[in-house]
C-alpha positions as a printed NumPy array, in Angstrom:
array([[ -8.449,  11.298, -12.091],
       [ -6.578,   9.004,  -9.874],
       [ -4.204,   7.643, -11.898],
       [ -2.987,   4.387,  -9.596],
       [ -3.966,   1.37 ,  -9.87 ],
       [ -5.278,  -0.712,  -6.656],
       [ -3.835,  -4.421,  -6.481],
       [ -3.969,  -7.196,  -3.261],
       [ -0.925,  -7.886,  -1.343],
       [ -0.332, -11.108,  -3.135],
       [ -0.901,  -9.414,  -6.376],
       [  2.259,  -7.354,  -5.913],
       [  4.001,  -9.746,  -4.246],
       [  3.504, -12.311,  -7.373],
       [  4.367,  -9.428,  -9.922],
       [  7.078,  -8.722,  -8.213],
       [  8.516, -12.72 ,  -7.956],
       [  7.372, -12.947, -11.893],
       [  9.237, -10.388, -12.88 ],
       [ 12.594, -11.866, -10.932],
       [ 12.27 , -15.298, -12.206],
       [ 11.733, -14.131, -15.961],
       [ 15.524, -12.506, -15.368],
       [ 16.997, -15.28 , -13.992],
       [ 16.603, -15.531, -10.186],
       [ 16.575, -18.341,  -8.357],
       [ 12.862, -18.664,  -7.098],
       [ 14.201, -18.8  ,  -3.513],
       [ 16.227, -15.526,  -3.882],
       [ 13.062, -14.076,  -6.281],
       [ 10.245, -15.183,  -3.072],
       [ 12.051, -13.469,  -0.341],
       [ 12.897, -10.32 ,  -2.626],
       [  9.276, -10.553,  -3.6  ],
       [  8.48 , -10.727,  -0.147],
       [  9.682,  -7.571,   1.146],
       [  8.886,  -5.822,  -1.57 ],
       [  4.87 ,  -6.97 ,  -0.711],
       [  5.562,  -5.373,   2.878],
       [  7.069,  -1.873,   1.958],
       [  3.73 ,  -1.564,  -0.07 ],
       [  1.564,  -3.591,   2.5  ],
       [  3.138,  -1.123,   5.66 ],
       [  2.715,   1.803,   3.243],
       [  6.12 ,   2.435,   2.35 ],
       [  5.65 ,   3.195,  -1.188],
       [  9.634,   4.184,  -2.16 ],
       [ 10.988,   0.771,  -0.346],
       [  7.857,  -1.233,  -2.29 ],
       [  7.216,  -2.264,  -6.008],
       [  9.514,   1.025,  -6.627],
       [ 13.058,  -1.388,  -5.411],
       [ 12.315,  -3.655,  -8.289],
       [ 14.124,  -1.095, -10.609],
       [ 16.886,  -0.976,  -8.207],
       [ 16.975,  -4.775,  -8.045],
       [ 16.504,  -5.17 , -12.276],
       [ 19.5  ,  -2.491, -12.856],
       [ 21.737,  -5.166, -10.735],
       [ 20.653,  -7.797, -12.604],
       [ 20.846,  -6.64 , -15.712],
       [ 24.707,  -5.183, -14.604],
       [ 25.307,  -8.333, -13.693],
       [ 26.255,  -6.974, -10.212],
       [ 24.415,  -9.566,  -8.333],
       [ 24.336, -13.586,  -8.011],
       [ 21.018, -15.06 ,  -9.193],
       [ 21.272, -18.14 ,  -7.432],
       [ 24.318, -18.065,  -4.555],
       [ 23.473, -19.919,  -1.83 ],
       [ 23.719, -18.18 ,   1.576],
       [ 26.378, -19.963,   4.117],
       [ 25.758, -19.762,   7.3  ],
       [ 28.623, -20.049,   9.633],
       [ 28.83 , -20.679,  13.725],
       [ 31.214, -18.211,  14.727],
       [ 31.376, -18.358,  18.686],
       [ 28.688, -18.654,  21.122],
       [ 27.171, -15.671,  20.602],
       [ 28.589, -14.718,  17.095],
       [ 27.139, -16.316,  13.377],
       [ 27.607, -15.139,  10.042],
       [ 26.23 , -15.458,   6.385],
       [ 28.262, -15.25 ,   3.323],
       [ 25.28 , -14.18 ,   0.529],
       [ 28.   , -14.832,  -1.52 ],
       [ 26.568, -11.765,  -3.739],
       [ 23.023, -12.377,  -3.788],
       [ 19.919, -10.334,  -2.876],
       [ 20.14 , -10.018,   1.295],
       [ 16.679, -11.072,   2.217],
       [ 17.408, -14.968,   2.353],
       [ 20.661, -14.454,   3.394],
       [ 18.94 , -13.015,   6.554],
       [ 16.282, -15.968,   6.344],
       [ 18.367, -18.529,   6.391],
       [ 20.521, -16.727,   9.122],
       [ 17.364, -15.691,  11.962],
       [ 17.113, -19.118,  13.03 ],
       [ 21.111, -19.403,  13.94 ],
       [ 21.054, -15.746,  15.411],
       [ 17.948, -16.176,  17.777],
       [ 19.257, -19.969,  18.939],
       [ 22.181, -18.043,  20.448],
       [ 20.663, -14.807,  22.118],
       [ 18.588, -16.913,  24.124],
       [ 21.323, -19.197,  24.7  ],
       [ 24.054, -16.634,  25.495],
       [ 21.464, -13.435,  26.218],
       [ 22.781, -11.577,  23.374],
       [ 23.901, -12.424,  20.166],
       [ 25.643, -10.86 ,  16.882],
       [ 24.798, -12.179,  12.937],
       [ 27.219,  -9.957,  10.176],
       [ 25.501, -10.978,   6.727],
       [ 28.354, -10.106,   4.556],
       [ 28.805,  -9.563,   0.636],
       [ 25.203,  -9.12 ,   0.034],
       [ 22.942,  -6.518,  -2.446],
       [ 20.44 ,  -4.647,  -0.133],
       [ 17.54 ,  -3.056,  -1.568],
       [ 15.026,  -3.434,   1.085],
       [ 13.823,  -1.716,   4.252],
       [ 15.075,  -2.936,   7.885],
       [ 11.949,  -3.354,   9.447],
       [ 10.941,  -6.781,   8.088],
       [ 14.433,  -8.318,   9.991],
       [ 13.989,  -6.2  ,  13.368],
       [ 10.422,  -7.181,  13.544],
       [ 11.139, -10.557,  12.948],
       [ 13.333, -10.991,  15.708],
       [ 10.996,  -9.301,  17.986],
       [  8.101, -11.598,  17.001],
       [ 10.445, -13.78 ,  18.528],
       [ 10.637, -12.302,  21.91 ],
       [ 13.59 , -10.824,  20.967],
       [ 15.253,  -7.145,  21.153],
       [ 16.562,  -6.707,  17.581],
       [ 19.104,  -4.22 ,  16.366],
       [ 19.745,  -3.885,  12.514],
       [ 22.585,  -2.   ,  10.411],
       [ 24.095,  -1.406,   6.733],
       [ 25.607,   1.199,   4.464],
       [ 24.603,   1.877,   1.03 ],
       [ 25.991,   3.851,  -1.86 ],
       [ 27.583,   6.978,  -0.948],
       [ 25.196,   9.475,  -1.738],
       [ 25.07 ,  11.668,   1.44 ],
       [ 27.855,  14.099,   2.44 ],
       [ 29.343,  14.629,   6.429],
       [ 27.643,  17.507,   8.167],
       [ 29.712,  20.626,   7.126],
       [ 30.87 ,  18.844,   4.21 ],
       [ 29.498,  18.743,   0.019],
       [ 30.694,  15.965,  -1.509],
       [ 29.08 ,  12.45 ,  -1.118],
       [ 30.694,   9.694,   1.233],
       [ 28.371,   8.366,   3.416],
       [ 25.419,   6.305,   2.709],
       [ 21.982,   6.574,   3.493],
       [ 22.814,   4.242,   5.814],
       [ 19.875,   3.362,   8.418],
       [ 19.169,   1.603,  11.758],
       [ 16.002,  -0.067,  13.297],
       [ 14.903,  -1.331,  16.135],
       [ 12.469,  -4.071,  17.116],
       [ 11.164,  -4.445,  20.746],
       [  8.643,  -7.114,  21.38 ],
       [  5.362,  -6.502,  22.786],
       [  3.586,  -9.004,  24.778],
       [  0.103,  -9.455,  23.065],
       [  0.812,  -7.431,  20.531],
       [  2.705,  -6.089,  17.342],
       [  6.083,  -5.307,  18.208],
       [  7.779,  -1.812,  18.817],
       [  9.416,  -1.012,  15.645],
       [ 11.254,   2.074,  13.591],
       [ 13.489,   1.939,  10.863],
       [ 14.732,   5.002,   9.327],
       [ 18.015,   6.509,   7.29 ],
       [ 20.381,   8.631,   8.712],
       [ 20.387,  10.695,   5.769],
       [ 17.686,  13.938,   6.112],
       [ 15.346,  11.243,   3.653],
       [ 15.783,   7.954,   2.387],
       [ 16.906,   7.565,  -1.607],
       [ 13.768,   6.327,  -2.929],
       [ 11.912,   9.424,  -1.44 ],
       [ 14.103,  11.805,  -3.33 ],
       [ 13.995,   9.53 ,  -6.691],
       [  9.924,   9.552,  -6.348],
       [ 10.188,  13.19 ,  -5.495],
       [ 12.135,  13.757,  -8.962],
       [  9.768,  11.145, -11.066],
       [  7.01 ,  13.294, -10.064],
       [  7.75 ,  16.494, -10.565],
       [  7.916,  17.382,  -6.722],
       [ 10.127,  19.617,  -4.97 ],
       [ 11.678,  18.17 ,  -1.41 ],
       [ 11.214,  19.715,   1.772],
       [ 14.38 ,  22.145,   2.744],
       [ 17.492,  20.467,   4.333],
       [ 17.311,  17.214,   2.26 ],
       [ 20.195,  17.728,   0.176],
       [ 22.987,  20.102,  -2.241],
       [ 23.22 ,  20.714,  -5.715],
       [ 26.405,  19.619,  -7.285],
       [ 28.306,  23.161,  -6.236],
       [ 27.253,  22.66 ,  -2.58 ],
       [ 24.3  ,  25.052,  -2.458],
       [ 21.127,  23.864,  -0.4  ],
       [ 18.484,  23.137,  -2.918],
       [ 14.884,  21.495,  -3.271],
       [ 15.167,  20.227,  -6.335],
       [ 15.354,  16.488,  -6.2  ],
       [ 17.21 ,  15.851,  -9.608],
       [ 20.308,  18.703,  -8.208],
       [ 19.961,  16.773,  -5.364],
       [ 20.755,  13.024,  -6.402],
       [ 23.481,  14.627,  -8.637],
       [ 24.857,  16.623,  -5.695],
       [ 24.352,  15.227,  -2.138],
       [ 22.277,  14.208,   0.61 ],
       [ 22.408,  15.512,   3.893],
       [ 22.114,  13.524,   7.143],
       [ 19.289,  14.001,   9.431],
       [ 20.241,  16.539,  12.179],
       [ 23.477,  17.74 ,  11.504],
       [ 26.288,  16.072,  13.271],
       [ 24.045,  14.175,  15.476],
       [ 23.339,  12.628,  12.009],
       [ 26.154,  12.34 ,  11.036],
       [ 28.1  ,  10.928,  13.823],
       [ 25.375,   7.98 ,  13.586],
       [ 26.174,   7.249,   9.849],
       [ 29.282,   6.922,  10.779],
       [ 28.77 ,   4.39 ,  13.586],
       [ 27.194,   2.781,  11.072],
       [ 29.451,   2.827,   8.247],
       [ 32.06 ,   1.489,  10.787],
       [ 29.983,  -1.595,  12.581],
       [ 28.426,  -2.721,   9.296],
       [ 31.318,  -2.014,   7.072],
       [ 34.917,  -2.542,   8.64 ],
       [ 33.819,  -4.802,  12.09 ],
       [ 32.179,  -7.431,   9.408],
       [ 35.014,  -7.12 ,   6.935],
       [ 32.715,  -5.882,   4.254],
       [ 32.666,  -2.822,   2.049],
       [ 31.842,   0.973,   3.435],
       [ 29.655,   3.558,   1.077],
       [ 32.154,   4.558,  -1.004],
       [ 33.391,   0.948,  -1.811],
       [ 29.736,   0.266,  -2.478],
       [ 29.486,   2.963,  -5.208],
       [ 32.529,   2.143,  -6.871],
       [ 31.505,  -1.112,  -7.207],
       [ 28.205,  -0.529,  -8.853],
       [ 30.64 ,   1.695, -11.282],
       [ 26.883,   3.214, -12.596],
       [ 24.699,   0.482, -12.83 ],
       [ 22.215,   2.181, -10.646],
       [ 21.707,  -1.19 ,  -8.357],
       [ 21.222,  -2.02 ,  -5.059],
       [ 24.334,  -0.8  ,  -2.689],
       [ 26.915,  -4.071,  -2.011],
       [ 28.323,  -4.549,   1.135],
       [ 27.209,  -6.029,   4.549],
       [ 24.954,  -5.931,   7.469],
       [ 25.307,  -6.123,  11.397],
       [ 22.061,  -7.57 ,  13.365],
       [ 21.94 ,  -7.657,  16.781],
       [ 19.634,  -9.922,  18.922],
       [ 18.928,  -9.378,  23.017],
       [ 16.756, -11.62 ,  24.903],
       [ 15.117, -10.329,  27.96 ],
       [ 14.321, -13.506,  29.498],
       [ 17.742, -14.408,  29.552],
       [ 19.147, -11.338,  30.564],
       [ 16.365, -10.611,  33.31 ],
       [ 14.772, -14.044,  34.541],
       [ 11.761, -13.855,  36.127],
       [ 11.566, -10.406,  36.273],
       [ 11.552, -10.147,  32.704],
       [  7.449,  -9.772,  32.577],
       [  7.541,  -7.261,  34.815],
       [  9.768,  -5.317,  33.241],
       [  8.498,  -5.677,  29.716],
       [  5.393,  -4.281,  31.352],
       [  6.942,  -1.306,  32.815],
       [  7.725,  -0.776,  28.985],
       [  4.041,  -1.26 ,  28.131],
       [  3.572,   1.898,  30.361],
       [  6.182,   4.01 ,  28.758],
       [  4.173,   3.616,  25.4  ],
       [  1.136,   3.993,  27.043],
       [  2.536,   7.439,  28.526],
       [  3.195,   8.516,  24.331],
       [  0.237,   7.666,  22.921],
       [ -1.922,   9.237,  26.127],
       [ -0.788,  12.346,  25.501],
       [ -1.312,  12.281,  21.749],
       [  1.916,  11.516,  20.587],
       [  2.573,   9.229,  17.579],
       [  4.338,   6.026,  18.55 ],
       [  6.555,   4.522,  15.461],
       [  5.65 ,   1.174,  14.219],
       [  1.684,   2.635,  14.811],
       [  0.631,   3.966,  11.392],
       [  2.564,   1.029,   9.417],
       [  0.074,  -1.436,  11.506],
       [ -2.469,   0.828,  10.515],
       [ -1.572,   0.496,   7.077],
       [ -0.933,  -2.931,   7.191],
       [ -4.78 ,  -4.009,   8.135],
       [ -5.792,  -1.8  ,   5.944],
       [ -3.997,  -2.773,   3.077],
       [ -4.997,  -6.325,   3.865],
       [ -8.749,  -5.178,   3.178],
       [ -8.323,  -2.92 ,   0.776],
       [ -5.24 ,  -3.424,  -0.93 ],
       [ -2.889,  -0.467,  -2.097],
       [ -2.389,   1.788,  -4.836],
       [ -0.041,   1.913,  -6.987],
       [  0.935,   4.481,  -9.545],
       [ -0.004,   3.255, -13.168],
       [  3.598,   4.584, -14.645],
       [  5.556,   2.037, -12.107],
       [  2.88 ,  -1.147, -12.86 ],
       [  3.622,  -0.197, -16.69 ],
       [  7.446,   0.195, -16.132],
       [  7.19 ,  -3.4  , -14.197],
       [  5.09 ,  -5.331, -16.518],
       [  6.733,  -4.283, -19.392],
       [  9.874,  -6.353, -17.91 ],
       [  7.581,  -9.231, -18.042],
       [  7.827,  -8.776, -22.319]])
C-alpha cells in the first residue's frame, strides 16, 4: 500500500500559506514561503518541499524569526544593492530585491545583491532561475547551520552551504543546478532517519568520528562535504562571500544562534547577476548559441544535463500532481488545530 497522499500544486502551496498565517506570518512573508515550498515539491525535491515547513514552524515557534519585517532594499553603488530581511523568512527579501539587482547588471554588465540577516529554509534554484528567466547569468550563495565538518576533520563547522547557477536559454527553460557542498543536503539525511533508511557511504560521522550510514549518528555527529577538499575548499568560499564579505553571520554563528530550536539557519546570502548582452553586444546571440551546442554535445551522448529531470518533474507534476507521504500531511495539518 502506497501510503502518500497525491495533492495539486496549489493544494500544497495553500496548505503550506494556511499553516503560516494560523502562526502569525505576515501573508506576504507566508505567500512567498508558501511559494517555494510548492516548487521543491512541484521540481521533485521532496526534502526542500512541504518537509521545510517543520524547519520554518520550529523558528516560529522559537521565536527566532520576524513574522512581519519588512525587507529594505538599499542602492549601494552602481552595481552593488542590498536587503536588510531584518530577520524574516528570505524568499521576499529576495523578491523584493530581483528587480533592483537585474536593473543594474544590465546597466553596469554585472551586478552584486547581499540579502543580509535573513532565515533560509529554501532551495537556490527558484532565485538563480529567476534571474535567468530574465536573460540573466545568476550566481547564488549562503551558509547554514554548522553541521558538516572540514575534509580531514570530525567536528561540525561548516554548513551545508550550497551554490547554483542559472544560465538562460533562448527559447527555453534555463540551465540550472543547485546543490550543497556537503556529501547530501540536511533534509536528505533527516528523511533518511524518519524513514528508517540507511545513507549511502561517505555522507557523514558518528559523534566519535567513525564513518557511518546511519542517518540519526550522522545528524548527531557530522556531515561530510562532497569530494573531499575539493568540497571543502568550496564551503569555504562560501562561508567567506556569504558570511564575512556581506557582514552577516558564518555556520557556526548560525547554530549558536538557533541555541536548539531546530529552525532555519540565520545569516545572509550573496547573488550574483551577469548580463550577456551587456557584456558581449551583438555577439551575444551568437555566443549564447555556441552554448546551445555545448548542451547539445551532453545530452547527444546520453549524458544527463542538470536542470533536465526537475523540468521533467515539473510538467509532470502540473498534470498529475505529487505525492506526499501521509505522516508529513498529518504532521502539517495537525498545525492547522
Amino acid at each position: 500500500m502506497d501510503d502518500r497522499e497525491r495533492l495539486t500544486i496549489d493544494e500544497v502551496r495553500d496548505l503550506a500559506a494556511r499553516v503560516l498565517t494560523r502562526h502569525g506570518l505576515a501573508p506576504a512573508h507566508a505567500e512567498a514561503c508558501a511559494d517555494v515550498m510548492a516548487m521543491g515539491e512541484r521540481d521533485g525535491g521532496g526534502s526542500h518541499g512541504l518537509f521545510r515547513l517543520l524547519m520554518a514552524m520550529n523558528s516560529i515557534r522559537s521565536g527566532k524569526v520576524a513574522l512581519d519585517a519588512e525587507p529594505v532594499v538599499k542602492d549601494v553603488a552602481p552595481g552593488l544593492a542590498r536587503v536588510d530581511a531584518g530577520g524574516a523568512f528570505a524568499p521576499l527579501a529576495f523578491r523584493r530585491g530581483l528587480p533592483m539587482l537585474a536593473e543594474k547588471a544590465r546597466a553596469c554588465g554585472v551586478a552584486a545583491l547581499a540579502v543580509t540577516d535573513c532565515c533560509h529554509f529554501a532551495a537556490l534554484f527558484p532565485e538563480v532561475e529567476a534571474i535567468a528567466r530574465g536573460g540573466l547569468v545568476g550566481f547564488a550563495f549562503t551558509p547554514s547551520h554548522a553541521w558538516v565538518a572540514p575534509a580531514g576533520g570530525s567536528r561540525p563547522l561548516l554548513g551545508t552551504n550550497p551554490i547554483a547557477f542559472g544560465w538562460p536559454r533562448p527559447g527555453g527553460d534555463p540551465f540550472v543546478f543547485d546543490f550543497a557542498t556537503s556529501a547530501a543536503a540536511r533534509g536528505e539525511i533527516e528523511l533518511h532517519r524518519r524513514e528508517g533508511r540507511p545513507t549511502p557511504p561517505g555522507w557523514g560521522v558518528d559523534s566519535h568520528g567513525s564513518p557511518t550510514t546511519d542517518a540519526a549518528a550522522i545528524m548527531a555527529g557530522a556531515m561530510l562535504p562532497f569530494g573531499g577538499h575539493k568540497g571543502s575548499a568550496l564551503s569555504l568560499m562560501v562561508e567567506l562571500i556569504a558570511g564575512p564579505l556581506v557582514g552577516d553571520m558564518t555556520s557556526v554563528d548560525s547554530l549558536a544562534f538557533d541555541d536548539g530550536a531546530k529552525g532555519a539557519p540565520r545569516g545572509g546570502e550573496l547573488l550574483l547577476a551577469i548580463d550577456p548582452a551587456r557584456l558581449l553586444g551583438e555577439a551575444a546571440p551568437a555566443h549564447l548559441a555556441r552554448a546551445e551546442a555545448i548542451f547539445e554535445g551532453v545530452v547527444s551522448q546520453g549524458a544527463r544535463l542538470p536542470s533536465l529531470r526537475r523540468y521533467a518533474a515539473r510538467r509532470r507534476a502540473d498534470r498529475e500532481g505529487v505525492l506526499i507521504p501521509r505522516e508529513l500531511l498529518d504532521e502539517v495539518r495537525a498545525m492547522l488545530d
